Each structure stands twice: as C-alpha cells, then as structure tokens.
Amino acid sequence: MSTNPVLKSASNDEIYAHYAGWWTARHAVAIPNLPVFIVHAGLIRAVFRAESWEQAGDTPSRWRFHGTIDDTLDKRYRGKSLSYVDIDRDPPLKNWSTGGWHLFI
C-alpha cells in the first residue's frame, strides 16, 4: 500500500504534475484518448484523459501522458475503491492488484 501523502489532499494540477509520467506504458500509447486513473491506497484519486504521449529521451521505454481531467469519469469514479472485493465483475477478475499499471479493467 502506498504511503505517499501527495494524493491525500492534492489539487488536480498537483496530482497531474506528480503522476503524469514517466511510465512503462508500451501499448497504451497507441490507444486514442485513453482514460488514466490515478490510484492511491486503493482509491481512485483522479481520472485524466491522455490526449498525447511523450517518450523519454534517455529511457525510450518510459512515457509521460499529456491531458486534462476527464470531468465525466472523474465525477463517476473519484473516491471509489479498487479493492478486489469492491469490483463487481462477472467473471471476477483474477490476480487483481490495486497498485501498478492496468491497461484494461
């Protein structure tokens, strides 16, 4: 579980500045307007829309997204739990992790 205090009371701009990159995004960069869920301690703290991606010059496997808050998704999911038991899915997700990169939910 993350103990990073940045997300507990941060503004959208602060969250974006701290978490927009650099990620090992690989195939995600090819998906147009990909929603990016920022998660801390099992809760969705913000949802952005990746409008474009920038590749790191010194580490080509790392990417940073450029985008803005997705108002619709942010209102719907901010504060929601990503705990495995809280996700209503049939069939249930296997090997779910509340940390790290999940291309598809």
XYZ file of N, CA, C and O in Angstrom:
420
model
N 0.844 -1.175 0.000
C 0.000 0.000 0.000
C 0.892 1.243 0.000
O 1.871 1.316 0.725
N 0.521 2.223 -0.783
C 1.285 3.458 -0.870
C 1.108 4.299 0.383
O 0.034 4.393 0.944
N 2.194 4.922 0.808
C 2.127 5.857 1.926
C 2.413 7.280 1.459
O 2.633 8.165 2.262
N 2.426 7.496 0.154
C 2.719 8.807 -0.402
C 1.612 9.786 -0.037
O 0.464 9.601 -0.408
N 1.953 10.868 0.709
C 0.928 11.809 1.148
C 0.446 12.765 0.062
O -0.537 13.473 0.256
N 1.091 12.787 -1.096
C 0.773 13.758 -2.141
C -0.690 13.700 -2.559
O -1.318 14.720 -2.785
N -1.264 12.521 -2.649
C -2.612 12.390 -3.196
C -3.730 12.594 -2.190
O -4.882 12.690 -2.560
N -3.434 12.656 -0.921
C -4.496 12.730 0.080
C -5.283 14.032 0.013
O -6.480 14.047 0.242
N -4.621 15.146 -0.277
C -5.327 16.437 -0.326
C -4.849 17.299 -1.487
O -5.035 18.507 -1.466
N -4.266 16.696 -2.494
C -3.691 17.430 -3.616
C -4.764 17.916 -4.587
O -5.811 17.290 -4.740
N -4.471 19.023 -5.258
C -5.345 19.521 -6.320
C -5.126 18.687 -7.574
O -4.151 17.939 -7.685
N -6.019 18.828 -8.541
C -5.861 18.117 -9.817
C -4.542 18.472 -10.480
O -3.873 17.604 -11.037
N -4.154 19.738 -10.436
C -2.885 20.169 -11.044
C -1.691 19.523 -10.351
O -0.726 19.114 -11.005
N -1.740 19.426 -9.032
C -0.643 18.799 -8.288
C -0.558 17.305 -8.590
O 0.537 16.757 -8.757
N -1.699 16.649 -8.664
C -1.714 15.220 -8.994
C -1.137 15.010 -10.390
O -0.287 14.144 -10.601
N -1.581 15.820 -11.343
C -1.086 15.695 -12.719
C 0.420 15.913 -12.776
O 1.151 15.134 -13.392
N 0.904 16.970 -12.139
C 2.332 17.287 -12.179
C 3.176 16.154 -11.606
O 4.263 15.864 -12.107
N 2.657 15.502 -10.595
C 3.421 14.457 -9.922
C 3.305 13.088 -10.596
O 4.235 12.283 -10.534
N 2.171 12.808 -11.248
C 1.913 11.450 -11.726
C 1.705 11.276 -13.225
O 1.365 10.183 -13.675
N 1.917 12.298 -14.027
C 1.716 12.163 -15.472
C 2.787 11.292 -16.129
O 2.589 10.790 -17.223
N 3.872 11.077 -15.509
C 4.914 10.227 -16.103
C 6.102 10.129 -15.171
O 6.128 10.775 -14.148
N 6.957 9.350 -15.458
C 7.304 8.531 -16.608
C 6.933 7.084 -16.329
O 7.359 6.517 -15.329
N 6.149 6.498 -17.207
C 5.607 5.165 -17.032
C 6.061 4.239 -18.158
O 6.298 4.675 -19.270
N 6.100 2.944 -17.859
C 6.305 1.938 -18.896
C 4.933 1.658 -19.482
O 4.209 0.795 -19.009
N 4.543 2.432 -20.471
C 3.183 2.386 -20.996
C 3.023 1.492 -22.214
O 1.924 1.075 -22.528
N 4.075 1.224 -22.920
C 4.104 0.384 -24.115
C 2.896 0.535 -25.026
O 2.748 1.515 -25.711
N 1.988 -0.433 -25.002
C 0.861 -0.469 -25.936
C -0.193 0.607 -25.649
O -0.968 0.957 -26.529
N -0.205 1.120 -24.438
C -1.217 2.119 -24.068
C -1.102 3.392 -24.891
O -2.103 4.048 -25.155
N 0.096 3.717 -25.320
C 0.288 4.975 -26.052
C -0.397 4.965 -27.416
O -0.613 6.016 -28.006
N -0.764 3.799 -27.902
C -1.436 3.682 -29.198
C -2.955 3.800 -29.084
O -3.647 3.842 -30.093
N -3.464 3.862 -27.871
C -4.913 3.938 -27.663
C -5.318 5.408 -27.600
O -4.907 6.125 -26.689
N -6.114 5.884 -28.558
C -6.502 7.290 -28.562
C -7.360 7.660 -27.352
O -8.249 6.917 -26.954
N -7.067 8.812 -26.771
C -7.853 9.358 -25.656
C -8.044 8.379 -24.501
O -9.133 8.272 -23.936
N -6.994 7.689 -24.158
C -7.023 6.698 -23.089
C -7.324 7.355 -21.740
O -6.679 8.331 -21.363
N -8.311 6.856 -20.979
C -8.515 7.377 -19.623
C -7.405 6.849 -18.712
O -7.037 5.684 -18.786
N -6.889 7.720 -17.871
C -5.813 7.367 -16.940
C -6.340 7.567 -15.523
O -6.665 8.685 -15.130
N -6.429 6.484 -14.784
C -6.918 6.518 -13.414
C -5.716 6.618 -12.478
O -4.841 5.757 -12.509
N -5.689 7.640 -11.635
C -4.634 7.797 -10.645
C -5.147 7.188 -9.345
O -6.175 7.598 -8.812
N -4.407 6.187 -8.844
C -4.852 5.420 -7.683
C -3.850 5.569 -6.548
O -2.640 5.494 -6.757
N -4.351 5.790 -5.344
C -3.523 5.859 -4.147
C -4.220 5.110 -3.034
O -5.409 5.332 -2.777
N -3.503 4.204 -2.415
C -4.032 3.428 -1.289
C -5.367 2.764 -1.627
O -6.277 2.723 -0.810
N -5.492 2.263 -2.848
C -6.687 1.527 -3.248
C -7.870 2.377 -3.645
O -8.926 1.854 -3.948
N -7.727 3.719 -3.646
C -8.820 4.608 -4.039
C -8.437 5.394 -5.282
O -7.293 5.836 -5.430
N -9.414 5.585 -6.171
C -9.197 6.420 -7.346
C -9.192 7.870 -6.883
O -10.161 8.340 -6.294
N -8.081 8.568 -7.141
C -7.925 9.949 -6.684
C -8.205 10.962 -7.786
O -8.520 12.109 -7.510
N -8.078 10.550 -9.056
C -8.357 11.434 -10.193
C -8.409 10.587 -11.455
O -7.820 9.512 -11.522
N -9.138 11.100 -12.462
C -9.182 10.434 -13.765
C -8.875 11.487 -14.828
O -9.585 12.483 -14.953
N -7.804 11.252 -15.565
C -7.384 12.140 -16.646
C -7.673 11.476 -17.982
O -7.905 10.273 -18.063
N -7.630 12.238 -19.047
C -7.762 11.733 -20.406
C -6.427 12.010 -21.094
O -6.030 13.159 -21.249
N -5.704 10.955 -21.471
C -4.410 11.097 -22.150
C -4.654 11.513 -23.597
O -5.102 10.722 -24.413
N -4.360 12.764 -23.896
C -4.572 13.302 -25.240
C -3.369 13.060 -26.145
O -3.496 13.001 -27.362
N -2.191 12.933 -25.528
C -0.971 12.615 -26.272
C 0.047 12.034 -25.300
O -0.139 12.087 -24.088
N 1.128 11.466 -25.875
C 2.180 10.844 -25.081
C 3.536 11.377 -25.528
O 3.744 11.650 -26.701
N 4.445 11.482 -24.586
C 5.816 11.924 -24.847
C 6.763 10.823 -24.381
O 6.673 10.354 -23.245
N 7.661 10.438 -25.260
C 8.620 9.391 -24.929
C 9.846 10.014 -24.266
O 10.329 11.064 -24.702
N 10.333 9.373 -23.214
C 11.524 9.865 -22.523
C 12.745 9.708 -23.422
O 12.959 8.642 -23.985
N 13.518 10.764 -23.569
C 14.689 10.708 -24.434
C 15.766 9.774 -23.926
O 16.396 9.064 -24.692
N 15.972 9.738 -22.618
C 17.039 8.909 -22.053
C 16.596 7.482 -21.752
O 17.413 6.598 -21.580
N 15.289 7.251 -21.683
C 14.749 5.917 -21.420
C 13.550 5.699 -22.337
O 12.410 5.969 -21.962
N 13.788 5.211 -23.558
C 12.704 5.112 -24.545
C 11.543 4.213 -24.149
O 10.479 4.279 -24.749
N 11.701 3.395 -23.134
C 10.595 2.540 -22.711
C 9.657 3.275 -21.750
O 8.638 2.726 -21.337
N 9.978 4.505 -21.409
C 9.161 5.289 -20.474
C 8.399 6.387 -21.212
O 8.914 7.002 -22.137
N 7.179 6.630 -20.770
C 6.298 7.597 -21.418
C 5.639 8.499 -20.384
O 5.403 8.098 -19.247
N 5.294 9.704 -20.805
C 4.541 10.665 -19.992
C 3.300 11.044 -20.789
O 3.385 11.308 -21.985
N 2.142 11.047 -20.130
C 0.934 11.445 -20.842
C 0.694 12.935 -20.676
O 1.085 13.545 -19.693
N 0.050 13.525 -21.674
C -0.382 14.922 -21.635
C -1.894 14.908 -21.775
O -2.429 14.275 -22.675
N -2.567 15.564 -20.856
C -4.015 15.572 -20.910
C -4.614 16.393 -19.792
O -3.916 17.100 -19.069
N -5.916 16.271 -19.660
C -6.670 17.027 -18.666
C -7.610 16.082 -17.922
O -7.814 14.935 -18.333
N -8.188 16.593 -16.852
C -9.181 15.817 -16.099
C -10.338 15.471 -17.030
O -10.809 16.305 -17.791
N -10.778 14.222 -16.987
C -11.978 13.801 -17.700
C -13.138 14.025 -16.726
O -13.338 13.244 -15.802
N -13.858 15.121 -16.902
C -14.890 15.515 -15.943
C -15.917 14.414 -15.687
O -16.291 14.152 -14.542
N -16.372 13.753 -16.736
C -17.402 12.727 -16.590
C -16.891 11.530 -15.793
O -17.531 11.112 -14.823
N -15.749 10.978 -16.194
C -15.202 9.821 -15.488
C -14.729 10.183 -14.085
O -14.878 9.398 -13.149
N -14.150 11.373 -13.935
C -13.667 11.795 -12.628
C -14.826 11.886 -11.626
O -14.721 11.406 -10.498
N -15.928 12.480 -12.043
C -17.090 12.589 -11.155
C -17.648 11.207 -10.809
O -18.113 10.968 -9.702
N -17.588 10.302 -11.765
C -18.152 8.970 -11.553
C -17.265 8.084 -10.665
O -17.779 7.298 -9.862
N -15.927 8.193 -10.817
C -15.039 7.234 -10.162
C -14.179 7.783 -9.029
O -13.676 7.004 -8.228
N -13.987 9.091 -8.925
C -13.127 9.638 -7.862
C -13.639 9.184 -6.494
O -14.822 9.240 -6.205
N -12.715 8.678 -5.698
C -13.062 8.207 -4.363
C -13.527 6.765 -4.305
O -13.719 6.216 -3.226
N -13.700 6.120 -5.456
C -14.140 4.722 -5.487
C -12.974 3.795 -5.156
O -11.834 4.057 -5.483
N -13.295 2.686 -4.543
C -12.297 1.704 -4.149
C -11.950 0.774 -5.309
O -12.815 0.391 -6.087
N -10.676 0.413 -5.383
C -10.236 -0.599 -6.337
C -9.863 -1.893 -5.628
O -9.172 -2.718 -6.173
N -10.355 -2.028 -4.431
C -10.134 -3.273 -3.716
C -10.812 -4.389 -4.497
O -11.923 -4.226 -4.992
N -10.148 -5.513 -4.596
C -10.678 -6.631 -5.375
C -12.109 -6.968 -4.980
O -12.960 -7.214 -5.824
N -12.416 -6.950 -3.703
C -13.755 -7.327 -3.249
C -14.805 -6.287 -3.606
O -15.994 -6.580 -3.590
N -14.373 -5.056 -3.938
C -15.318 -3.997 -4.273
C -15.642 -3.920 -5.766
O -16.477 -3.140 -6.174
N -14.975 -4.726 -6.566
C -15.202 -4.682 -8.012
C -16.229 -5.744 -8.387
O -15.993 -6.935 -8.233
N -17.379 -5.295 -8.869
C -18.454 -6.200 -9.260
C -18.231 -6.588 -10.710
O -18.453 -5.791 -11.618
N -17.773 -7.788 -10.927
C -17.438 -8.215 -12.277
C -17.759 -9.691 -12.423
O -17.465 -10.485 -11.543
N -18.348 -10.052 -13.534
C -18.661 -11.442 -13.792
C -18.053 -11.825 -15.138
O -18.458 -11.274 -16.162
N -17.087 -12.706 -15.200
C -16.492 -13.415 -14.069
C -15.562 -12.494 -13.279
O -15.106 -11.482 -13.811
N -15.271 -12.821 -12.013
C -14.401 -11.988 -11.197
C -13.015 -11.853 -11.823
O -12.544 -12.752 -12.511
N -12.375 -10.713 -11.594
C -11.011 -10.510 -12.080
C -10.060 -11.417 -11.309
O -10.193 -11.586 -10.109
N -9.091 -11.979 -12.005
C -8.105 -12.828 -11.352
C -6.795 -12.050 -11.249
O -6.465 -11.250 -12.114
N -6.065 -12.311 -10.187
C -4.763 -11.688 -9.969
C -4.828 -10.172 -9.979
O -3.937 -9.499 -10.466
N -5.890 -9.598 -9.457
C -6.056 -8.142 -9.431
C -5.092 -7.537 -8.432
O -4.912 -8.032 -7.341
N -4.491 -6.425 -8.812
C -3.612 -5.685 -7.924
C -4.116 -4.255 -7.839
O -4.532 -3.679 -8.839
N -4.095 -3.649 -6.656
C -4.538 -2.263 -6.511
C -3.392 -1.288 -6.750
O -3.540 -0.096 -6.565
N -2.259 -1.759 -7.171
C -1.137 -0.883 -7.499
C -0.580 -1.270 -8.850
O -0.742 -2.380 -9.310
N 0.079 -0.325 -9.508
C 0.720 -0.645 -10.766
C -0.131 -0.301 -11.965
O -1.125 0.395 -11.865
N 0.272 -0.790 -13.104
C -0.313 -0.425 -14.386
C -1.304 -1.489 -14.811
O -0.973 -2.673 -14.902
N -2.540 -1.088 -15.074
C -3.561 -1.995 -15.585
C -4.097 -1.388 -16.851
O -4.808 -0.375 -16.809
N -3.757 -1.954 -17.975
C -4.187 -1.395 -19.241
C -5.696 -1.465 -19.401
O -6.326 -0.534 -19.861
N -6.288 -2.564 -19.021
C -7.724 -2.728 -19.149
C -8.317 -3.210 -17.843
O -7.745 -4.076 -17.193
N -9.471 -2.664 -17.481
C -10.164 -3.123 -16.279
C -11.353 -3.953 -16.712
O -12.052 -3.615 -17.609
